[in-house]
Amino acid sequence: MRELSYDVVAIGGGPAGMAAALAAREAGAERVLIIERDRELGGILQQCIHNGFGLRRFEEELTGPGYAHRYIEMVRNSDIDVWLDTTVLAAEPGGVITSVSPQAGLQVVRATSVVYAMGCRERTRGAIRTPGSRPAGVFTAGAAQRMVNMEGYLPGKEVVIVGSGDIGLIMARRMTFEGAKVKAVFEIMPYSNGLTRNIVQCLEDFGIPLYLGHSVTAIHGKDRVTGITVSQVNEKLEIVPDTAFDVACDCVLLSVGLIPENELGRAAGLMLDPITGGALVDQFRQTSLPGFFAAGNVLHVHDLVDWVSEEAAIAGRSAARHARGELPEGGAARQVAAGEGIRTVVPQRLSPLEPGKMSVRFYFRAARPMGASLLQLYADGELAFERKLRIVKPSEMIVADIPVRKIGAATKLEFRLAPAPGKAETEEEIGEEA
Ligand SMILES: Cc1cc2nc3c(=O)[nH]c(=O)nc-3n(C[C@H](O)[C@H](O)[C@H](O)COP(=O)(O)OP(=O)(O)OC[C@H]3O[C@@H](n4cnc5c(N)ncnc54)[C@H](O)[C@@H]3O)c2cc1C
């Protein structure tokens, strides 16, 4: 059994793991390693062959593999070690990482800093407890995406999509391109969970109907799925009687949410945020386990990969500083809470702010669609900062830089969303402060 030591190890070689490793190396970490269980770097991007990636990071519209390629090249041109086909089995407090691969067998690495970057997995039929029989032909949208885009199989010809997450919307268009008939997308919530651009480009452009406030109440078929029954739901998400109708299909694709892949963290005693499903972190993306950082979809589900790269670079830089013993320590962490209108906020706590730091960047998800809104910070119960947002949707992440002078010495920070008075704001007004 090999035993090696590194300054920083990123677990997962998707966009988060690569950006964290590169940032750690740039910040002076001498020995950096990425461990990836797949046969190549890139993570989920390798199967996302549609465009729409990198508009912010590279100011270009790239495909998923195109975006991944840019980072893979940067990793190749660095002296970062990469272990492919290697699965991390355990990452214990103290930085002892155990992995296994067909080529090298069992390996133990000692890391001064570890960055969790394992991404997330899809919720399945079991997670939403859909009634009916258990025929073949029911897939998660991401599994179908891999089949179509990477393996060359078509999972069905008459398709319905359950849930309006981005993967489902992207797959509605992909299946149409491949000659299948996509009959409809059914979403239980009164609003879509996908990006507006995906609703327009993947459904409206192809005449695929989106039924909001509808739930699947049965899946039919013995060996192969033959159809589903759908019913309307009320505002309490209860089935409305006498609204059921059947849709014939040979394939059901589920796009009903993602779950951060945190089994390694859970086994190591990591403190998790029950709403994001990811670690509780401070502004350095340091978790409750000293020397363990988190980035990307394992921390919280991102809408755009550009934010993943940006946030992972914070984790990577912090991991390098921790490895050199330079990450500030001491002082009580301040709690950051998601108040009215906000579902999630990251980071969820603030370690002592560094001298000279002008602002702290926070990432939010709204609890519900709200149109024009005010993002408000209450510091120890007092309104300290306010920013106008043109439109607020749960599917689109809100990213805001909060000036340190507004945070002040407050020990409790709470963010809220309130309806903005008057009509929708213009771009120029974004960024206005209280
Ligand atoms: C279908 C789909 C469509 C999307 N469309 C867009 C879009 O149009 N535009 C956009 O900007 N963003 C899009 N995104 C979002 C973006 O792709 C993701 O936010 C991003 O890929 C997340 O990066 P990550 O590194 O956190 O996770 P991932 O890309 O999932 O990478 C995690 C990596 O960790 C590895 N791993 C996990 N566990 C272990 C272990 N124990 N040991 C070793 N390795 C492990 C996995 O194999 C994987 O390679 C889309 C995402 C999906 C799923």
Tab-separated table of C-alpha atoms and ligand atoms in Angstrom:
chain	number	residue	atom	x	y	z
A	1	MET	CA	0.000	0.000	0.000
A	2	ARG	CA	1.363	3.420	-1.075
A	3	GLU	CA	1.385	6.266	1.458
A	4	LEU	CA	2.071	9.795	0.246
A	5	SER	CA	1.657	13.308	1.571
A	6	TYR	CA	0.315	16.473	-0.079
A	7	ASP	CA	-0.354	20.053	0.993
A	8	VAL	CA	-3.773	20.170	-0.665
A	9	VAL	CA	-5.917	17.324	-1.991
A	10	ALA	CA	-9.122	17.984	-3.955
A	11	ILE	CA	-11.577	15.070	-3.854
A	12	GLY	CA	-13.373	15.183	-7.211
A	13	GLY	CA	-12.024	16.393	-10.548
A	14	GLY	CA	-15.056	18.328	-11.820
A	15	PRO	CA	-14.966	22.102	-12.331
A	16	ALA	CA	-14.885	22.664	-8.557
A	17	GLY	CA	-11.983	20.286	-7.877
A	18	MET	CA	-9.945	21.637	-10.794
A	19	ALA	CA	-10.531	25.320	-9.920
A	20	ALA	CA	-9.728	24.665	-6.244
A	21	ALA	CA	-6.519	22.785	-7.083
A	22	LEU	CA	-5.354	25.478	-9.521
A	23	ALA	CA	-6.092	28.265	-7.042
A	24	ALA	CA	-4.283	26.346	-4.285
A	25	ARG	CA	-1.217	25.928	-6.491
A	26	GLU	CA	-1.297	29.596	-7.520
A	27	ALA	CA	-1.567	30.567	-3.860
A	28	GLY	CA	1.672	28.746	-3.147
A	29	ALA	CA	0.712	25.192	-2.133
A	30	GLU	CA	3.703	23.072	-3.217
A	31	ARG	CA	2.162	19.632	-3.585
A	32	VAL	CA	-1.395	19.514	-4.897
A	33	LEU	CA	-3.383	16.426	-5.906
A	34	ILE	CA	-6.766	15.870	-7.566
A	35	ILE	CA	-8.405	12.471	-7.033
A	36	GLU	CA	-11.174	11.636	-9.535
A	37	ARG	CA	-13.126	8.390	-9.713
A	38	ASP	CA	-14.054	8.774	-13.403
A	39	ARG	CA	-11.778	7.970	-16.345
A	40	GLU	CA	-11.241	11.683	-17.098
A	41	LEU	CA	-11.418	15.100	-15.458
A	42	GLY	CA	-14.390	17.391	-16.077
A	43	GLY	CA	-17.136	15.954	-13.892
A	44	ILE	CA	-20.718	16.329	-15.014
A	45	LEU	CA	-19.664	18.868	-17.683
A	46	GLN	CA	-18.442	16.035	-19.924
A	47	GLN	CA	-22.029	14.948	-20.619
A	48	CYS	CA	-23.449	18.496	-20.956
A	49	ILE	CA	-22.757	18.896	-24.675
A	50	HIS	CA	-25.135	21.843	-25.029
A	51	ASN	CA	-23.847	25.408	-24.987
A	52	GLY	CA	-24.369	28.030	-22.292
A	53	PHE	CA	-21.283	27.586	-20.143
A	54	GLY	CA	-18.602	30.159	-19.418
A	55	LEU	CA	-20.374	33.408	-20.302
A	56	ARG	CA	-19.135	34.967	-17.086
A	57	ARG	CA	-15.822	33.153	-16.536
A	58	PHE	CA	-14.506	33.287	-20.122
A	59	GLU	CA	-16.963	35.808	-21.645
A	60	GLU	CA	-17.671	33.198	-24.294
A	61	GLU	CA	-20.474	30.717	-24.806
A	62	LEU	CA	-18.924	27.268	-24.483
A	63	THR	CA	-20.256	23.712	-24.309
A	64	GLY	CA	-19.795	21.751	-21.081
A	65	PRO	CA	-16.838	19.733	-22.455
A	66	GLY	CA	-15.444	22.979	-23.948
A	67	TYR	CA	-15.523	24.652	-20.533
A	68	ALA	CA	-14.033	21.560	-18.869
A	69	HIS	CA	-11.307	21.423	-21.533
A	70	ARG	CA	-10.093	24.928	-20.637
A	71	TYR	CA	-9.590	23.831	-17.023
A	72	ILE	CA	-8.135	20.429	-17.970
A	73	GLU	CA	-5.517	22.237	-20.065
A	74	MET	CA	-4.679	24.552	-17.164
A	75	VAL	CA	-4.278	21.520	-14.865
A	76	ARG	CA	-2.123	19.760	-17.495
A	77	ASN	CA	0.090	22.821	-17.804
A	78	SER	CA	0.640	22.874	-14.059
A	79	ASP	CA	2.499	20.428	-11.828
A	80	ILE	CA	-0.684	19.330	-10.068
A	81	ASP	CA	-0.855	15.532	-9.694
A	82	VAL	CA	-4.022	13.867	-10.981
A	83	TRP	CA	-5.185	10.376	-10.077
A	84	LEU	CA	-7.965	9.180	-12.376
A	85	ASP	CA	-10.096	6.059	-11.987
A	86	THR	CA	-9.518	6.435	-8.265
A	87	THR	CA	-12.355	6.521	-5.746
A	88	VAL	CA	-11.916	8.082	-2.334
A	89	LEU	CA	-13.356	5.718	0.250
A	90	ALA	CA	-12.717	7.814	3.348
A	91	ALA	CA	-11.308	11.216	4.303
A	92	GLU	CA	-10.776	11.250	8.028
A	93	PRO	CA	-10.268	14.242	10.316
A	94	GLY	CA	-6.561	14.979	10.334
A	95	GLY	CA	-6.419	14.618	6.539
A	96	VAL	CA	-5.958	10.879	6.070
A	97	ILE	CA	-7.482	10.010	2.692
A	98	THR	CA	-7.986	6.405	1.662
A	99	SER	CA	-8.626	5.683	-2.005
A	100	VAL	CA	-8.760	2.686	-4.296
A	101	SER	CA	-8.096	2.228	-8.001
A	102	PRO	CA	-7.743	-0.762	-10.329
A	103	GLN	CA	-4.160	0.229	-11.200
A	104	ALA	CA	-2.723	1.247	-7.825
A	105	GLY	CA	-5.004	-0.629	-5.428
A	106	LEU	CA	-5.467	0.846	-1.980
A	107	GLN	CA	-3.617	4.110	-1.342
A	108	VAL	CA	-3.408	6.378	1.681
A	109	VAL	CA	-2.620	10.080	1.307
A	110	ARG	CA	-1.928	12.479	4.137
A	111	ALA	CA	-3.175	15.969	3.295
A	112	THR	CA	-2.678	19.132	5.309
A	113	SER	CA	-5.782	20.583	3.614
A	114	VAL	CA	-8.621	18.741	1.888
A	115	VAL	CA	-11.166	20.268	-0.520
A	116	TYR	CA	-14.418	18.364	-0.856
A	117	ALA	CA	-15.490	18.714	-4.521
A	118	MET	CA	-17.593	15.587	-5.093
A	119	GLY	CA	-20.518	17.312	-6.832
A	120	CYS	CA	-24.042	15.992	-6.401
A	121	ARG	CA	-26.306	13.185	-7.554
A	122	GLU	CA	-29.884	13.223	-8.809
A	123	ARG	CA	-32.987	12.535	-6.765
A	124	THR	CA	-34.683	9.402	-8.014
A	125	ARG	CA	-38.234	8.069	-8.194
A	126	GLY	CA	-37.854	6.716	-4.638
A	127	ALA	CA	-37.125	10.228	-3.358
A	128	ILE	CA	-40.475	11.581	-4.643
A	129	ARG	CA	-42.443	8.393	-3.883
A	130	THR	CA	-44.337	8.218	-7.175
A	131	PRO	CA	-47.095	5.582	-7.000
A	132	GLY	CA	-47.645	2.922	-9.668
A	133	SER	CA	-45.881	-0.130	-11.043
A	134	ARG	CA	-42.115	-0.478	-11.466
A	135	PRO	CA	-41.546	-0.901	-15.211
A	136	ALA	CA	-38.363	-0.239	-17.174
A	137	GLY	CA	-38.131	3.112	-18.942
A	138	VAL	CA	-38.061	5.423	-15.919
A	139	PHE	CA	-34.725	7.257	-15.734
A	140	THR	CA	-33.270	10.300	-14.070
A	141	ALA	CA	-32.693	13.001	-16.690
A	142	GLY	CA	-28.943	13.035	-16.036
A	143	ALA	CA	-28.666	9.257	-16.519
A	144	ALA	CA	-30.534	9.626	-19.824
A	145	GLN	CA	-28.239	12.517	-20.754
A	146	ARG	CA	-25.182	10.330	-20.258
A	147	MET	CA	-26.789	7.516	-22.305
A	148	VAL	CA	-27.627	9.799	-25.229
A	149	ASN	CA	-24.599	12.107	-25.234
A	150	MET	CA	-21.821	9.739	-24.208
A	151	GLU	CA	-22.926	6.132	-24.738
A	152	GLY	CA	-25.022	6.552	-27.898
A	153	TYR	CA	-28.317	5.024	-26.685
A	154	LEU	CA	-31.818	6.479	-26.931
A	155	PRO	CA	-33.776	5.676	-23.753
A	156	GLY	CA	-37.223	6.056	-25.411
A	157	LYS	CA	-39.226	7.528	-28.283
A	158	GLU	CA	-42.319	8.937	-26.573
A	159	VAL	CA	-41.128	10.878	-23.587
A	160	VAL	CA	-42.640	12.714	-20.641
A	161	ILE	CA	-40.532	14.726	-18.254
A	162	VAL	CA	-41.356	14.982	-14.574
A	163	GLY	CA	-39.981	18.078	-12.881
A	164	SER	CA	-38.757	21.223	-14.570
A	165	GLY	CA	-35.170	21.299	-13.310
A	166	ASP	CA	-32.541	22.382	-15.830
A	167	ILE	CA	-31.421	18.842	-16.637
A	168	GLY	CA	-35.013	17.900	-17.584
A	169	LEU	CA	-35.399	20.986	-19.765
A	170	ILE	CA	-32.074	20.362	-21.509
A	171	MET	CA	-33.098	16.730	-22.077
A	172	ALA	CA	-36.489	17.755	-23.522
A	173	ARG	CA	-34.567	19.550	-26.278
A	174	ARG	CA	-31.935	16.818	-26.655
A	175	MET	CA	-34.547	14.043	-27.028
A	176	THR	CA	-36.377	16.179	-29.626
A	177	PHE	CA	-33.113	16.617	-31.574
A	178	GLU	CA	-32.653	12.829	-31.463
A	179	GLY	CA	-36.075	12.230	-33.062
A	180	ALA	CA	-38.131	11.401	-29.966
A	181	LYS	CA	-41.497	13.005	-29.282
A	182	VAL	CA	-41.454	14.905	-25.984
A	183	LYS	CA	-45.092	15.142	-24.954
A	184	ALA	CA	-44.884	17.478	-21.949
A	185	VAL	CA	-43.049	18.568	-18.830
A	186	PHE	CA	-45.014	18.260	-15.565
A	187	GLU	CA	-43.968	20.397	-12.586
A	188	ILE	CA	-45.606	20.076	-9.156
A	189	MET	CA	-44.728	23.636	-8.083
A	190	PRO	CA	-46.612	26.688	-9.418
A	191	TYR	CA	-43.328	27.883	-10.979
A	192	SER	CA	-40.515	26.273	-12.929
A	193	ASN	CA	-37.335	25.149	-11.230
A	194	GLY	CA	-35.247	25.795	-14.324
A	195	LEU	CA	-33.438	28.846	-15.646
A	196	THR	CA	-35.624	31.156	-17.752
A	197	ARG	CA	-33.254	30.784	-20.708
A	198	ASN	CA	-33.767	26.989	-20.605
A	199	ILE	CA	-37.593	27.318	-20.524
A	200	VAL	CA	-37.420	29.515	-23.621
A	201	GLN	CA	-34.679	27.702	-25.564
A	202	CYS	CA	-35.586	24.109	-24.658
A	203	LEU	CA	-39.409	24.123	-24.378
A	204	GLU	CA	-40.968	27.178	-25.994
A	205	ASP	CA	-38.735	27.025	-29.100
A	206	PHE	CA	-39.877	23.426	-29.683
A	207	GLY	CA	-43.553	23.784	-28.709
A	208	ILE	CA	-43.204	21.441	-25.707
A	209	PRO	CA	-45.933	22.222	-23.144
A	210	LEU	CA	-45.033	22.902	-19.500
A	211	TYR	CA	-47.772	22.035	-17.002
A	212	LEU	CA	-47.197	23.852	-13.707
A	213	GLY	CA	-48.996	22.654	-10.551
A	214	HIS	CA	-49.257	19.053	-11.831
A	215	SER	CA	-48.050	15.863	-10.197
A	216	VAL	CA	-47.666	12.295	-11.456
A	217	THR	CA	-50.155	10.125	-9.575
A	218	ALA	CA	-49.397	6.786	-11.284
A	219	ILE	CA	-46.853	5.152	-13.559
A	220	HIS	CA	-48.292	2.367	-15.739
A	221	GLY	CA	-46.751	-0.652	-17.466
A	222	LYS	CA	-45.572	-4.141	-16.585
A	223	ASP	CA	-42.223	-4.743	-18.273
A	224	ARG	CA	-41.930	-1.346	-20.002
A	225	VAL	CA	-43.622	1.906	-19.033
A	226	THR	CA	-46.778	2.496	-21.134
A	227	GLY	CA	-47.945	5.800	-19.674
A	228	ILE	CA	-48.516	7.970	-16.632
A	229	THR	CA	-51.478	9.550	-14.878
A	230	VAL	CA	-51.167	13.214	-14.001
A	231	SER	CA	-53.332	15.344	-11.697
A	232	GLN	CA	-53.476	18.987	-10.765
A	233	VAL	CA	-52.381	19.994	-7.261
A	234	ASN	CA	-53.593	22.887	-5.113
A	235	GLU	CA	-51.443	25.455	-3.292
A	236	LYS	CA	-50.872	22.915	-0.477
A	237	LEU	CA	-49.591	20.487	-3.140
A	238	GLU	CA	-52.635	18.214	-2.541
A	239	ILE	CA	-54.171	16.389	-5.489
A	240	VAL	CA	-57.261	18.187	-6.859
A	241	PRO	CA	-60.009	15.533	-7.325
A	242	ASP	CA	-61.334	14.827	-10.856
A	243	THR	CA	-58.406	16.466	-12.617
A	244	ALA	CA	-56.535	13.258	-13.532
A	245	PHE	CA	-55.608	12.515	-17.135
A	246	ASP	CA	-53.413	9.892	-18.806
A	247	VAL	CA	-50.438	10.428	-21.090
A	248	ALA	CA	-49.082	7.493	-23.130
A	249	CYS	CA	-45.288	7.195	-23.224
A	250	ASP	CA	-42.452	4.661	-23.300
A	251	CYS	CA	-40.019	6.758	-21.295
A	252	VAL	CA	-40.266	8.916	-18.164
A	253	LEU	CA	-37.387	11.249	-17.318
A	254	LEU	CA	-37.173	12.612	-13.787
A	255	SER	CA	-35.673	16.032	-13.121
A	256	VAL	CA	-36.638	16.499	-9.495
A	257	GLY	CA	-33.595	17.907	-7.798
A	258	LEU	CA	-30.002	17.214	-6.847
A	259	ILE	CA	-28.482	15.985	-3.590
A	260	PRO	CA	-24.934	17.018	-2.621
A	261	GLU	CA	-22.714	13.909	-2.559
A	262	ASN	CA	-21.691	14.233	1.103
A	263	GLU	CA	-21.294	10.651	2.275
A	264	LEU	CA	-17.561	11.108	2.899
A	265	GLY	CA	-18.192	14.219	4.979
A	266	ARG	CA	-21.041	12.636	6.906
A	267	ALA	CA	-18.850	9.659	7.814
A	268	ALA	CA	-16.167	12.069	9.072
A	269	GLY	CA	-18.667	13.940	11.285
A	270	LEU	CA	-19.041	17.037	9.062
A	271	MET	CA	-21.723	19.526	10.161
A	272	LEU	CA	-24.256	19.907	7.327
A	273	ASP	CA	-26.787	22.595	6.476
A	274	PRO	CA	-30.150	20.752	6.428
A	275	ILE	CA	-31.475	22.975	3.620
A	276	THR	CA	-28.529	23.066	1.180
A	277	GLY	CA	-27.487	19.498	2.047
A	278	GLY	CA	-23.889	20.777	1.943
A	279	ALA	CA	-21.375	21.661	4.624
A	280	LEU	CA	-21.740	24.653	6.923
A	281	VAL	CA	-18.861	26.915	5.897
A	282	ASP	CA	-17.322	30.285	6.682
A	283	GLN	CA	-16.142	32.877	4.144
A	284	PHE	CA	-12.977	30.809	3.533
A	285	ARG	CA	-15.203	27.815	2.668
A	286	GLN	CA	-13.750	26.070	5.694
A	287	THR	CA	-16.096	23.435	7.101
A	288	SER	CA	-16.638	22.368	10.711
A	289	LEU	CA	-13.673	19.966	10.311
A	290	PRO	CA	-10.387	21.900	10.638
A	291	GLY	CA	-8.435	21.780	7.373
A	292	PHE	CA	-11.443	20.572	5.343
A	293	PHE	CA	-12.918	22.953	2.759
A	294	ALA	CA	-15.890	22.506	0.413
A	295	ALA	CA	-16.636	23.794	-3.079
A	296	GLY	CA	-19.030	23.345	-5.976
A	297	ASN	CA	-22.236	21.348	-5.958
A	298	VAL	CA	-21.219	19.330	-2.905
A	299	LEU	CA	-21.410	22.611	-0.971
A	300	HIS	CA	-24.659	23.862	-2.500
A	301	VAL	CA	-26.290	23.272	-5.873
A	302	HIS	CA	-25.202	25.959	-8.327
A	303	ASP	CA	-27.131	27.108	-11.382
A	304	LEU	CA	-24.074	28.140	-13.427
A	305	VAL	CA	-20.667	26.505	-13.564
A	306	ASP	CA	-19.003	29.949	-13.639
A	307	TRP	CA	-20.045	30.476	-9.998
A	308	VAL	CA	-18.714	26.987	-9.192
A	309	SER	CA	-15.256	27.879	-10.514
A	310	GLU	CA	-15.252	31.218	-8.733
A	311	GLU	CA	-16.314	29.808	-5.355
A	312	ALA	CA	-13.979	26.821	-5.654
A	313	ALA	CA	-11.050	29.194	-6.147
A	314	ILE	CA	-11.874	30.723	-2.740
A	315	ALA	CA	-11.764	27.229	-1.187
A	316	GLY	CA	-8.500	26.415	-2.991
A	317	ARG	CA	-6.766	29.625	-1.890
A	318	SER	CA	-7.930	29.096	1.688
A	319	ALA	CA	-6.729	25.470	1.602
A	320	ALA	CA	-3.260	26.663	0.516
A	321	ARG	CA	-3.168	29.252	3.281
A	322	HIS	CA	-4.220	26.643	5.835
A	323	ALA	CA	-1.474	24.314	4.606
A	324	ARG	CA	1.052	27.083	5.287
A	325	GLY	CA	-0.535	27.859	8.652
A	326	GLU	CA	-1.594	31.303	7.414
A	327	LEU	CA	-5.369	31.092	7.584
A	328	PRO	CA	-6.545	33.452	10.328
A	329	GLU	CA	-7.808	31.629	13.370
A	330	GLY	CA	-9.378	32.593	16.646
A	331	GLY	CA	-12.431	34.663	17.533
A	332	ALA	CA	-15.994	33.441	17.585
A	333	ALA	CA	-17.640	32.821	14.230
A	334	ARG	CA	-20.646	35.002	13.501
A	335	GLN	CA	-23.846	33.308	12.389
A	336	VAL	CA	-25.436	34.184	9.049
A	337	ALA	CA	-29.115	33.255	8.779
A	338	ALA	CA	-31.562	32.952	5.882
A	339	GLY	CA	-34.605	35.029	6.898
A	340	GLU	CA	-37.947	35.792	5.237
A	341	GLY	CA	-37.942	35.091	1.492
A	342	ILE	CA	-34.477	33.443	1.458
A	343	ARG	CA	-34.102	29.674	1.291
A	344	THR	CA	-30.337	29.317	1.500
A	345	VAL	CA	-27.307	31.484	2.167
A	346	VAL	CA	-23.628	30.530	1.792
A	347	PRO	CA	-21.427	31.096	3.759
A	348	GLN	CA	-23.520	30.386	6.835
A	349	ARG	CA	-20.997	31.860	9.277
A	350	LEU	CA	-18.246	34.460	9.248
A	351	SER	CA	-14.869	33.872	10.858
A	352	PRO	CA	-13.075	37.074	11.909
A	353	LEU	CA	-12.768	39.346	8.879
A	354	GLU	CA	-9.283	40.120	7.665
A	355	PRO	CA	-7.960	43.682	7.905
A	356	GLY	CA	-8.242	45.471	4.569
A	357	LYS	CA	-11.095	43.274	3.343
A	358	MET	CA	-13.699	45.531	1.699
A	359	SER	CA	-16.585	43.119	1.064
A	360	VAL	CA	-17.772	39.554	1.515
A	361	ARG	CA	-19.522	37.714	-1.300
A	362	PHE	CA	-22.673	35.766	-0.384
A	363	TYR	CA	-24.644	33.305	-2.526
A	364	PHE	CA	-28.409	33.018	-2.018
A	365	ARG	CA	-31.400	31.062	-3.258
A	366	ALA	CA	-34.852	32.626	-2.945
A	367	ALA	CA	-37.638	30.686	-1.250
A	368	ARG	CA	-40.185	31.618	-3.958
A	369	PRO	CA	-40.476	33.772	-7.112
A	370	MET	CA	-40.887	37.403	-6.121
A	371	GLY	CA	-40.327	39.695	-9.086
A	372	ALA	CA	-38.568	42.972	-8.223
A	373	SER	CA	-37.240	42.688	-4.663
A	374	LEU	CA	-34.977	44.170	-2.035
A	375	LEU	CA	-32.180	42.021	-0.671
A	376	GLN	CA	-31.791	43.205	2.907
A	377	LEU	CA	-29.152	42.583	5.556
A	378	TYR	CA	-30.207	42.895	9.187
A	379	ALA	CA	-27.166	43.194	11.442
A	380	ASP	CA	-28.111	42.474	15.071
A	381	GLY	CA	-31.729	43.161	14.111
A	382	GLU	CA	-31.091	46.547	12.416
A	383	LEU	CA	-31.434	47.106	8.658
A	384	ALA	CA	-27.822	47.661	7.572
A	385	PHE	CA	-27.802	47.126	3.813
A	386	GLU	CA	-30.329	46.961	1.011
A	387	ARG	CA	-29.923	46.166	-2.657
A	388	LYS	CA	-32.500	46.184	-5.411
A	389	LEU	CA	-32.908	43.075	-7.561
A	390	ARG	CA	-34.779	43.206	-10.849
A	391	ILE	CA	-36.271	39.756	-10.526
A	392	VAL	CA	-36.030	36.924	-8.031
A	393	LYS	CA	-36.518	33.260	-8.880
A	394	PRO	CA	-35.632	30.176	-6.811
A	395	SER	CA	-33.922	28.641	-9.859
A	396	GLU	CA	-31.438	31.506	-10.242
A	397	MET	CA	-28.732	32.090	-7.682
A	398	ILE	CA	-28.427	35.586	-6.213
A	399	VAL	CA	-24.831	36.703	-5.702
A	400	ALA	CA	-24.139	39.832	-3.675
A	401	ASP	CA	-21.033	41.551	-2.330
A	402	ILE	CA	-21.791	42.971	1.084
A	403	PRO	CA	-19.484	45.802	2.200
A	404	VAL	CA	-17.610	44.961	5.391
A	405	ARG	CA	-18.486	48.394	6.832
A	406	LYS	CA	-22.189	47.403	6.661
A	407	ILE	CA	-21.516	44.178	8.541
A	408	GLY	CA	-19.622	46.094	11.219
A	409	ALA	CA	-19.203	44.321	14.535
A	410	ALA	CA	-22.648	42.681	14.461
A	411	THR	CA	-22.715	39.169	15.868
A	412	LYS	CA	-25.927	38.055	14.145
A	413	LEU	CA	-26.502	38.608	10.446
A	414	GLU	CA	-29.801	37.819	8.761
A	415	PHE	CA	-30.632	38.241	5.091
A	416	ARG	CA	-34.212	38.762	3.903
A	417	LEU	CA	-36.019	39.425	0.644
A	418	ALA	CA	-38.789	42.014	0.607
A	419	PRO	CA	-40.944	43.151	-2.313
A	420	ALA	CA	-39.445	46.242	-3.942
A	421	PRO	CA	-41.780	49.219	-3.978
A	422	GLY	CA	-42.754	50.530	-7.410
A	423	LYS	CA	-42.196	48.861	-10.730
A	424	ALA	CA	-39.374	46.574	-11.803
A	425	GLU	CA	-35.951	48.179	-11.519
A	426	THR	CA	-33.395	48.746	-14.243
A	427	GLU	CA	-29.896	47.250	-14.347
A	428	GLU	CA	-28.331	50.597	-13.352
A	429	GLU	CA	-30.182	50.615	-10.077
A	430	ILE	CA	-28.762	47.261	-9.016
A	431	GLY	CA	-26.184	47.700	-6.314
A	432	GLU	CA	-27.901	50.617	-4.563
A	433	GLU	CA	-27.300	50.629	-0.843
A	434	ALA	CA	-29.310	51.616	2.208
B	1	LIG	C1	-27.420	18.329	-16.853
B	1	LIG	C2	-26.775	19.591	-16.376
B	1	LIG	C3	-26.833	20.714	-17.160
B	1	LIG	C4	-26.167	21.880	-16.791
B	1	LIG	N1	-26.212	22.955	-17.604
B	1	LIG	C5	-25.472	24.056	-17.288
B	1	LIG	C6	-25.390	25.174	-18.222
B	1	LIG	O1	-26.003	25.194	-19.296
B	1	LIG	N2	-24.579	26.215	-17.881
B	1	LIG	C7	-23.882	26.220	-16.706
B	1	LIG	O2	-23.140	27.167	-16.450
B	1	LIG	N3	-23.991	25.201	-15.797
B	1	LIG	C8	-24.737	24.113	-16.066
B	1	LIG	N4	-24.805	23.067	-15.177
B	1	LIG	C9	-24.170	23.196	-13.862
B	1	LIG	C10	-22.694	22.780	-13.788
B	1	LIG	O3	-22.403	21.799	-14.722
B	1	LIG	C11	-22.414	22.247	-12.416
B	1	LIG	O4	-22.779	23.248	-11.503
B	1	LIG	C12	-20.943	21.875	-12.209
B	1	LIG	O5	-20.568	20.866	-13.099
B	1	LIG	C13	-20.677	21.386	-10.780
B	1	LIG	O6	-19.299	21.157	-10.606
B	1	LIG	P1	-18.722	20.244	-9.434
B	1	LIG	O7	-17.256	20.113	-9.705
B	1	LIG	O8	-19.180	20.733	-8.144
B	1	LIG	O9	-19.420	18.818	-9.621
B	1	LIG	P2	-19.281	17.712	-10.750
B	1	LIG	O10	-19.149	18.293	-12.094
B	1	LIG	O11	-20.414	16.777	-10.509
B	1	LIG	O12	-17.907	16.973	-10.381
B	1	LIG	C14	-17.755	16.178	-9.205
B	1	LIG	C15	-16.689	15.133	-9.484
B	1	LIG	O13	-16.368	14.454	-8.278
B	1	LIG	C16	-16.136	13.091	-8.568
B	1	LIG	N5	-16.312	12.318	-7.327
B	1	LIG	C17	-17.422	12.212	-6.551
B	1	LIG	N6	-17.197	11.424	-5.493
B	1	LIG	C18	-15.911	11.013	-5.595
B	1	LIG	C19	-15.085	10.151	-4.794
B	1	LIG	N7	-15.545	9.566	-3.671
B	1	LIG	N8	-13.806	9.927	-5.176
B	1	LIG	C20	-13.317	10.512	-6.305
B	1	LIG	N9	-14.060	11.323	-7.113
B	1	LIG	C21	-15.325	11.564	-6.747
B	1	LIG	C22	-17.175	12.773	-9.627
B	1	LIG	O14	-16.836	11.648	-10.384
B	1	LIG	C23	-17.164	14.056	-10.460
B	1	LIG	O15	-16.270	13.993	-11.536
B	1	LIG	C24	-25.468	21.905	-15.550
B	1	LIG	C25	-25.443	20.755	-14.745
B	1	LIG	C26	-26.093	19.613	-15.140
B	1	LIG	C27	-26.054	18.388	-14.223
